[in-house]
PDB file of C-alpha atoms in Angstrom:
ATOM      1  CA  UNK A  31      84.232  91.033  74.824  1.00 79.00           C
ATOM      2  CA  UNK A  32      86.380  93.929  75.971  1.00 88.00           C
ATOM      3  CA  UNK A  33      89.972  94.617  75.564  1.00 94.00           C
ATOM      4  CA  UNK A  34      92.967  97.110  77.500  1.00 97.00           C
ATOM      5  CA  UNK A  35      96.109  96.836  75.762  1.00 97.00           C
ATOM      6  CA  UNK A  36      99.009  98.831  77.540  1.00 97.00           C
ATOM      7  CA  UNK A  37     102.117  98.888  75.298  1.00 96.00           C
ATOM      8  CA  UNK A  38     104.386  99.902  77.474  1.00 96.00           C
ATOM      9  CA  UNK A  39     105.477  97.319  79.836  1.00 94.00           C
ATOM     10  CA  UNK A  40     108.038  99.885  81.494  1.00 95.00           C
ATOM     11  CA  UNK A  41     108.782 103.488  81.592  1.00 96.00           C
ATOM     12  CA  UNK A  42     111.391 105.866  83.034  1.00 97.00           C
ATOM     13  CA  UNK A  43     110.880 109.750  83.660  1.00 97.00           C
ATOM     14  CA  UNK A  44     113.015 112.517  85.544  1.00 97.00           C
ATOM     15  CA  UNK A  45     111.719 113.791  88.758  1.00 97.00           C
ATOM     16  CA  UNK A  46     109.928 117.160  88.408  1.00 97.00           C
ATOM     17  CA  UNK A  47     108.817 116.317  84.044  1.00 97.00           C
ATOM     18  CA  UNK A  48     105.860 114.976  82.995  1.00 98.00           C
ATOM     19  CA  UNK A  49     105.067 111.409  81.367  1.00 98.00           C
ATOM     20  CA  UNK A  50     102.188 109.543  79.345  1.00 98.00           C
ATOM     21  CA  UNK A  51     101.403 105.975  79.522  1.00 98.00           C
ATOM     22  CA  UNK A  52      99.182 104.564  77.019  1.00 98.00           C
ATOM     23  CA  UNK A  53      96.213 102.831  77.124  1.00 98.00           C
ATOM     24  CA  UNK A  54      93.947 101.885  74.131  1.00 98.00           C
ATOM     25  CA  UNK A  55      90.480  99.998  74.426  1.00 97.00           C
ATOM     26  CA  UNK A  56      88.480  98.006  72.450  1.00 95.00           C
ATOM     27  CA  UNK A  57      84.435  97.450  73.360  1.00 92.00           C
ATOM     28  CA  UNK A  58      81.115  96.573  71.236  1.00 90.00           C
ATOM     29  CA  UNK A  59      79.615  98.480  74.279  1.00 88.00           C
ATOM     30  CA  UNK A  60      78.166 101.977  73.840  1.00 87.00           C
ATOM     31  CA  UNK A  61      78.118 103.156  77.374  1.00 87.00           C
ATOM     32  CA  UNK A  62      81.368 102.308  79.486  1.00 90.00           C
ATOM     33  CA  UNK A  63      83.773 103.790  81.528  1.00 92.00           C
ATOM     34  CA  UNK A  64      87.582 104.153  81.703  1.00 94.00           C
ATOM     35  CA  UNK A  65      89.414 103.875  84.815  1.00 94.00           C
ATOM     36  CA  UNK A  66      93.421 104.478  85.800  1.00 96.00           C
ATOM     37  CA  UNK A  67      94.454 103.061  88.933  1.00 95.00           C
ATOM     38  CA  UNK A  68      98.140 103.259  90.817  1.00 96.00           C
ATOM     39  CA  UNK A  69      99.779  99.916  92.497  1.00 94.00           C
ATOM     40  CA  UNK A  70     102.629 100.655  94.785  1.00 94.00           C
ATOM     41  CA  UNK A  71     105.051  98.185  95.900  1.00 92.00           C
ATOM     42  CA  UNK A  72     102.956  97.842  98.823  1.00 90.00           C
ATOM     43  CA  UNK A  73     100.493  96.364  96.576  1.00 89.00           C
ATOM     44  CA  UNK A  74      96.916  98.370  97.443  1.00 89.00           C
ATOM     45  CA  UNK A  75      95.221  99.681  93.950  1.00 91.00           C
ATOM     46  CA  UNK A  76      94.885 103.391  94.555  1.00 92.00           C
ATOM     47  CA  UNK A  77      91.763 104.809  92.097  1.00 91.00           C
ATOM     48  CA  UNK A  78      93.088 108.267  90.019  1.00 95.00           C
ATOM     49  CA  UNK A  79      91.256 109.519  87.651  1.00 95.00           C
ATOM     50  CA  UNK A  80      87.965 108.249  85.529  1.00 92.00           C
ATOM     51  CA  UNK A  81      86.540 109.036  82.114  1.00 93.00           C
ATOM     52  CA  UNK A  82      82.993 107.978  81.218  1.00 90.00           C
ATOM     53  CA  UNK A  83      81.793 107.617  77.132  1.00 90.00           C
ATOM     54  CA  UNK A  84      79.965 110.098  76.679  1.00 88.00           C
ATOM     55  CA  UNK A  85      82.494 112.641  78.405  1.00 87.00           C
ATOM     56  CA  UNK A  86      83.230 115.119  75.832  1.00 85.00           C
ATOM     57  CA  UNK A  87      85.964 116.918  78.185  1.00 91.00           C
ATOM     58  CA  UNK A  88      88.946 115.178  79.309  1.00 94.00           C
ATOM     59  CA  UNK A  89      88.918 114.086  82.878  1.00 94.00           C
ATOM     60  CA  UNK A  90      91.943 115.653  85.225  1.00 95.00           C
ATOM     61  CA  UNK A  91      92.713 115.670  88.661  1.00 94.00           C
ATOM     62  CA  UNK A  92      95.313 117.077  89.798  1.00 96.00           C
ATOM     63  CA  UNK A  93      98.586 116.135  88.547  1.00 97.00           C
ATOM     64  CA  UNK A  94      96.801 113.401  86.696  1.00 97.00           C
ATOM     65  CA  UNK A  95      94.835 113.968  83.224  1.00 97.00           C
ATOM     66  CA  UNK A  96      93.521 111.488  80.757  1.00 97.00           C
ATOM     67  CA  UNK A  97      93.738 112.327  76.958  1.00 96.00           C
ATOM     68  CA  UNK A  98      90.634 110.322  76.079  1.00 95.00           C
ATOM     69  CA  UNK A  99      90.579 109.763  72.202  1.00 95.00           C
ATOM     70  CA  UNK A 100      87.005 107.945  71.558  1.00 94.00           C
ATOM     71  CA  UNK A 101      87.954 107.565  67.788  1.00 93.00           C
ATOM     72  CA  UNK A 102      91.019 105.767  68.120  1.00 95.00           C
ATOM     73  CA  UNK A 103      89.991 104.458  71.293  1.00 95.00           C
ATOM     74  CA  UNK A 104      92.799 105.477  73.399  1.00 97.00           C
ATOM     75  CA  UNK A 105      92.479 106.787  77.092  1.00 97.00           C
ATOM     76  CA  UNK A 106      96.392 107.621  77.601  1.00 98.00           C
ATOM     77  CA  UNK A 107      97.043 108.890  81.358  1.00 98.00           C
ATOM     78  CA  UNK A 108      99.775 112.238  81.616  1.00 98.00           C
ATOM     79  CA  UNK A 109     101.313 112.674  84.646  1.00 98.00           C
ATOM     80  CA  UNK A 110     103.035 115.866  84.895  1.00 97.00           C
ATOM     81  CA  UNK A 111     105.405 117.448  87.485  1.00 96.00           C
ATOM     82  CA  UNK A 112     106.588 113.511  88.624  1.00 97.00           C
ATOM     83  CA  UNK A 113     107.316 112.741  91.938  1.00 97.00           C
ATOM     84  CA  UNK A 114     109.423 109.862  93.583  1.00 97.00           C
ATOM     85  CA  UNK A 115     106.154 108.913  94.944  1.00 97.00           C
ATOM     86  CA  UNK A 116     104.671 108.381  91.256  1.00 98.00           C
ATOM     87  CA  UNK A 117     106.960 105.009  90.861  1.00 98.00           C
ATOM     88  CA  UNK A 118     104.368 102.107  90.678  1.00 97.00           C
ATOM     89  CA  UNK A 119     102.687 100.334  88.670  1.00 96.00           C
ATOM     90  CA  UNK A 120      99.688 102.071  86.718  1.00 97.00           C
ATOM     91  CA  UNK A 121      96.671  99.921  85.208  1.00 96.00           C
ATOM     92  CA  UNK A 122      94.408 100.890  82.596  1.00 97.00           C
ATOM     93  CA  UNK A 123      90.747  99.769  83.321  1.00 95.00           C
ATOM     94  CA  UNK A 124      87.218  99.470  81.449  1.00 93.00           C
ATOM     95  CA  UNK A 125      83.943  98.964  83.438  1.00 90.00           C
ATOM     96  CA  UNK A 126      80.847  98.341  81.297  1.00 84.00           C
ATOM     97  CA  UNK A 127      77.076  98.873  82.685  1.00 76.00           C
ATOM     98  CA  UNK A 128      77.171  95.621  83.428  1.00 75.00           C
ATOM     99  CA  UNK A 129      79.676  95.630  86.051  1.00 79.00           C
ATOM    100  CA  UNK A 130      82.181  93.761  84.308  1.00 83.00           C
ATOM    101  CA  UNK A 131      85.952  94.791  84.350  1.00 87.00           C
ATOM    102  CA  UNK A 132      88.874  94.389  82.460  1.00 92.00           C
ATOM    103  CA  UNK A 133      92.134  95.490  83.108  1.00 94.00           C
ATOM    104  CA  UNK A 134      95.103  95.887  80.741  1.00 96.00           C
ATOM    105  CA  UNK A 135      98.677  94.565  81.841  1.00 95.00           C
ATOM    106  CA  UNK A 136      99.740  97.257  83.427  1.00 96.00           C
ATOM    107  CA  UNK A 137     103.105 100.029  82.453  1.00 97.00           C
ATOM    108  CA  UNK A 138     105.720 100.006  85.474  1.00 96.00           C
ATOM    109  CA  UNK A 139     106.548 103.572  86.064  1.00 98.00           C
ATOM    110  CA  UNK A 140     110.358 104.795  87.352  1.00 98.00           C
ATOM    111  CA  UNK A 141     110.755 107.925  88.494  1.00 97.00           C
ATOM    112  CA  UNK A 142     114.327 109.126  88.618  1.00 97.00           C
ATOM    113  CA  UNK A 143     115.532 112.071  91.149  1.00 94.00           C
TER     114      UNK A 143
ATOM    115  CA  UNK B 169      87.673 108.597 104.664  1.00 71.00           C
ATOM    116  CA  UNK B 170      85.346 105.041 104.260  1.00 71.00           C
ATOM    117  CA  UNK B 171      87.285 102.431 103.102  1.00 91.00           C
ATOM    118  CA  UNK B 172      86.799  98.183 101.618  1.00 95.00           C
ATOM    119  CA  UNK B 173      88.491  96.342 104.501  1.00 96.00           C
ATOM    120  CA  UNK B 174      89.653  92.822 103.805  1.00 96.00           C
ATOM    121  CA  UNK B 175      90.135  90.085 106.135  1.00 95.00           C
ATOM    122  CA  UNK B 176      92.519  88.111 106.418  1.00 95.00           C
ATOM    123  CA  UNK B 177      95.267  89.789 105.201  1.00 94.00           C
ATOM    124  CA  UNK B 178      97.302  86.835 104.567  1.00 96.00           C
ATOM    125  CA  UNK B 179      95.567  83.044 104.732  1.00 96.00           C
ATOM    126  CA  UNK B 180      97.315  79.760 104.458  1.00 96.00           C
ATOM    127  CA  UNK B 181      95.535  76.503 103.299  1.00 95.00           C
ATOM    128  CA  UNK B 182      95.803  73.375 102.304  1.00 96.00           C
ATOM    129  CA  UNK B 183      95.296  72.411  98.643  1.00 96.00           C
ATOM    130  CA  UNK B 184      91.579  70.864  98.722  1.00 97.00           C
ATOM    131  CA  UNK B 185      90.580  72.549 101.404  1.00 97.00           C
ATOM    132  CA  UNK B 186      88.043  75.233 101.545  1.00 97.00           C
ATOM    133  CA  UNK B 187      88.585  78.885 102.364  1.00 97.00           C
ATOM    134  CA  UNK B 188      86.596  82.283 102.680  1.00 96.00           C
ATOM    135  CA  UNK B 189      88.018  85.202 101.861  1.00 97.00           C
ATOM    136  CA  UNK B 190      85.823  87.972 103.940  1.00 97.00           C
ATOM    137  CA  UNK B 191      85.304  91.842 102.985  1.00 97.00           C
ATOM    138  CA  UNK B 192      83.069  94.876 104.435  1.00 96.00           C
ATOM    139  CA  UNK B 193      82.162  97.305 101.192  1.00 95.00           C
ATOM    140  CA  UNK B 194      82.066 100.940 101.648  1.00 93.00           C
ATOM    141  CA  UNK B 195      78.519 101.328 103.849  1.00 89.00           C
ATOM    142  CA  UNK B 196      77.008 103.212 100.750  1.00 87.00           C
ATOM    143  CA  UNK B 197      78.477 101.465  98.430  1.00 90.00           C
ATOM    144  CA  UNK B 198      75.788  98.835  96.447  1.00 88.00           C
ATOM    145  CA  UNK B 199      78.543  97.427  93.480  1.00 91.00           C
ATOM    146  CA  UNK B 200      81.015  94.751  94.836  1.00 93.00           C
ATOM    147  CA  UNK B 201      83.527  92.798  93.249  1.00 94.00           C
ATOM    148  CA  UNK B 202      86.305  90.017  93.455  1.00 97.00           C
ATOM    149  CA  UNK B 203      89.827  90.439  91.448  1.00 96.00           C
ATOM    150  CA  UNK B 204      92.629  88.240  91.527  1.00 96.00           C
ATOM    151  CA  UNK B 205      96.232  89.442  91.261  1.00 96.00           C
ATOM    152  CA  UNK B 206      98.368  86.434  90.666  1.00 93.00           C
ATOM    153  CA  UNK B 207     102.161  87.833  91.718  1.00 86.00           C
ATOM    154  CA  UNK B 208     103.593  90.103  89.018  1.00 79.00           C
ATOM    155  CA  UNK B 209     100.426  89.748  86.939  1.00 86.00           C
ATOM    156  CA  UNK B 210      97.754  91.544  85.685  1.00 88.00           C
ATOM    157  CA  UNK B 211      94.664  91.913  87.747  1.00 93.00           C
ATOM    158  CA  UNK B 212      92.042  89.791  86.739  1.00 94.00           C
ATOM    159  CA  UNK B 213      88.388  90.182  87.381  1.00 93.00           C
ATOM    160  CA  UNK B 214      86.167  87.384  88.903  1.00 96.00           C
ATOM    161  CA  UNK B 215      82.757  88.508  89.382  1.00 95.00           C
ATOM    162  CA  UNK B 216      80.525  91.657  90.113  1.00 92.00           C
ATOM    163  CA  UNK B 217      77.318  91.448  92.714  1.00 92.00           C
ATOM    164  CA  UNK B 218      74.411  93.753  92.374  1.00 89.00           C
ATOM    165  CA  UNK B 219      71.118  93.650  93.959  1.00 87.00           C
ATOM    166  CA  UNK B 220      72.053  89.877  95.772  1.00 88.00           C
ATOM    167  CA  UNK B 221      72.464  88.726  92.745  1.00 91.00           C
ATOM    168  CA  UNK B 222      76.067  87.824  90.701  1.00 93.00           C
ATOM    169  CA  UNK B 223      75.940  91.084  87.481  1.00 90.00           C
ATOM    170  CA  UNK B 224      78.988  89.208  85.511  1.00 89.00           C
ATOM    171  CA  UNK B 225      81.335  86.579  86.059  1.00 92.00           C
ATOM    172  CA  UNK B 226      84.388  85.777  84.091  1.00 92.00           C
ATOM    173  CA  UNK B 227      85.680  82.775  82.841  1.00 92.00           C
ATOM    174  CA  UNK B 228      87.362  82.191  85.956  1.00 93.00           C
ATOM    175  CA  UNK B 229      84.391  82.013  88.041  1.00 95.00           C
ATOM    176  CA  UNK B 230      83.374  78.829  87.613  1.00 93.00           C
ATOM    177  CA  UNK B 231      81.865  76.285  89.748  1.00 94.00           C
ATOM    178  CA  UNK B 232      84.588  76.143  92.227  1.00 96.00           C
ATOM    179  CA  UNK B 233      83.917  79.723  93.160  1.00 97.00           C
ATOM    180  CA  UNK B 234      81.075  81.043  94.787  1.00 97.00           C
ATOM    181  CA  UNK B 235      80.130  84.548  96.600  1.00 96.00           C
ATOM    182  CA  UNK B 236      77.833  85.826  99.396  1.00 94.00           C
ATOM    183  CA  UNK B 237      76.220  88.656 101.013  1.00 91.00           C
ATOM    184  CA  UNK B 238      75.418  86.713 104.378  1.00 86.00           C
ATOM    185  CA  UNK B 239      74.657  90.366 105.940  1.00 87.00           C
ATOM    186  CA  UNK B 240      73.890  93.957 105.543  1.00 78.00           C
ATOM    187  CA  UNK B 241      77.979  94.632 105.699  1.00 87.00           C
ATOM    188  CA  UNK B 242      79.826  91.597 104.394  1.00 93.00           C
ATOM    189  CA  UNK B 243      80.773  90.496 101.254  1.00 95.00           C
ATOM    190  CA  UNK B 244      82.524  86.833 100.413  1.00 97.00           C
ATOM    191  CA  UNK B 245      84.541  84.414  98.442  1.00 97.00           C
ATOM    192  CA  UNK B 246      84.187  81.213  98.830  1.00 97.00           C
ATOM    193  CA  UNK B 247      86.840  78.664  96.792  1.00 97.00           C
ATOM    194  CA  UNK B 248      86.186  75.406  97.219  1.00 96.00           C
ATOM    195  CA  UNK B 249      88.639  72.614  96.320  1.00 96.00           C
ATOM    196  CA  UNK B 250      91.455  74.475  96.558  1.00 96.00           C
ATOM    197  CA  UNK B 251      94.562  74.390  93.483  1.00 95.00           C
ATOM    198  CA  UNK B 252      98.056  75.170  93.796  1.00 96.00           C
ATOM    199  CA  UNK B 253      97.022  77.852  91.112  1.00 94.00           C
ATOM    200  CA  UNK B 254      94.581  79.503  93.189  1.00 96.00           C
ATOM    201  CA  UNK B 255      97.412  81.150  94.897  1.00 96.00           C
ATOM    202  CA  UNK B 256      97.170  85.058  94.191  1.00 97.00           C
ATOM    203  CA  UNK B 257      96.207  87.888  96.068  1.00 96.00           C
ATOM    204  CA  UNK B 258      92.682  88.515  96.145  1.00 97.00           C
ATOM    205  CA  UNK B 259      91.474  91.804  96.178  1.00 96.00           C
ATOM    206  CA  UNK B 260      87.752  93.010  96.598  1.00 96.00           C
ATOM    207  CA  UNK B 261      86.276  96.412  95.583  1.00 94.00           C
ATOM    208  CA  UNK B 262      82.765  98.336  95.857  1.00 92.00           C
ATOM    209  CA  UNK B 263      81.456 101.366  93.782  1.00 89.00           C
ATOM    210  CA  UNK B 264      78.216 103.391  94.028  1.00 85.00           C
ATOM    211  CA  UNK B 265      75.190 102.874  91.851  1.00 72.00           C
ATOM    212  CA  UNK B 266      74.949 106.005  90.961  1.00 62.00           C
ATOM    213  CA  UNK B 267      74.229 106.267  87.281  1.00 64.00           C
ATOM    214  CA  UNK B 268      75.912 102.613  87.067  1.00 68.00           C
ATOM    215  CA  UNK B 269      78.930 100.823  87.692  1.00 65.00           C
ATOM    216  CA  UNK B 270      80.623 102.005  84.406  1.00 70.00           C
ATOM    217  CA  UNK B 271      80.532 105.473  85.555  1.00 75.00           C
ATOM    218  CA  UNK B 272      81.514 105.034  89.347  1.00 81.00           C
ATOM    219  CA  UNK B 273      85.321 104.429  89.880  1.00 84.00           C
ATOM    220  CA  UNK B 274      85.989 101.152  92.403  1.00 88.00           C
ATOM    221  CA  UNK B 275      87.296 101.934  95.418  1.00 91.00           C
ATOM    222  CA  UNK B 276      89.636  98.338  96.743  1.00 93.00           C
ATOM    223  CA  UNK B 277      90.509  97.003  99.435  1.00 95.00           C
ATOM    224  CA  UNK B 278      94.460  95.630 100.617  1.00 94.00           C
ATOM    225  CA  UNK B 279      93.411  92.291  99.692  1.00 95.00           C
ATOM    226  CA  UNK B 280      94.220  89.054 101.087  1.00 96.00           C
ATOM    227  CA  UNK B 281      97.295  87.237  99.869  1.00 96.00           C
ATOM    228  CA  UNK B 282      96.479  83.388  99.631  1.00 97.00           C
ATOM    229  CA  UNK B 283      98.668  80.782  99.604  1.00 97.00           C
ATOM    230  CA  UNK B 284      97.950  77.226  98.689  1.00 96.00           C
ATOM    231  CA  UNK B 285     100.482  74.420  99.965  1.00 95.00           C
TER     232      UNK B 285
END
């Protein structure tokens, strides 16, 4: 069984600063991949940014980066230089070799001007 | 840019009733899969398809549901005996096979919103 746990049901950030939402996994598999996706309002999932396992740098693009942690199994997401546009919501996700999915509850982003 | 197109966008049925929920994958795309969103909730995955042939299935997936790949492009859900709780939006998503599904992110469609009366 696999596990996302995303502690942070909410968060608030000023316009122009950077944030980090938290995401920590839990697998018995050894190959895997972590996934952060963006849900507007509008409701489409929007992929951003992807670490694999066996990744030994952390995955950024962008604005987005992903401070992947394998020994505390944590794959926390920064945003920096927030926009008004960043306000969503923003899953954590974990895809195994098998295809299977899980995603965690999701952290509600506000992004103040 | 390719994208997973979803059809309907919005579907109304009857509780019992049947109902296919239709998408088109990305062309190149050989990983597809069914989520359900139910409002204000956490997305939760039904099933992956590989190869014309179901890769995983949660708990959710269970006899009621069924998928298909009737074509070369589409990709569906089928729910049969529809619940009240069935209502959610459904989205589906594809990925490339490229070094497997855990290493290719999943591009989704806009989902269709269902709603069981």
């Amino acid at each position: 069984a696999q596990k996302i746990t995303q502690t942070q049901p909410g968060m608030f950030v000023q316009e122009k600063e950077a944030v980090t939402l938290d995401c920590t996994y839990d697998t018995s598999d050894q190959s895997y991949g972590l996934f952060w996706y963006k849900q507007p309002s509008s409701g489409e999932m929007i992929f951003l940014i992807y670490q694999g396992s066996y990744d030994e740098q952390n995955a950024t693009e962008g604005r987005y980066s992903l401070n992947f942690q394998k020994a505390r199994k944590s794959a926390n997401l920064v945003i920096s230089a927030s926009q008004l546009g960043d306000s969503a919501m923003y899953f954590c996700a974990i895809n195994t070799n098998a295809g299977k999915s899980t995603f965690g509850d999701g952290t509600t982003l506000t992004v103040k001007p | 840019e390719p994208e997973v197109t979803q059809t309907p966008s919005h579907q109304v049925t009857q509780m019992g009733q049947e109902v296919i929920l239709r998408c088109v994958p990305i062309s190149n795309h050989l990983y597809f899969y069914w989520y359900r969103q139910i409002l204000g909730q956490k997305v939760e995955f039904l099933v992956s398809f590989y190869n014309n042939e179901i890769s995983e299935k949660s708990e959710i997936f269970d006899d009621q549901f069924s998928v298909e790949r009737p074509d070369g492009s589409n990709f569906t859900l089928k729910i049969r005996s529809t619940k009240l709780e069935d209502s959610a939006m459904y989205f589906c998503a594809s990925s490339e096979a490229l070094r497997g599904p855990s290493n290719q992110p999943q591009h989704f469609g806009d989902g269709t919103r269902l709603s069981i009366l």
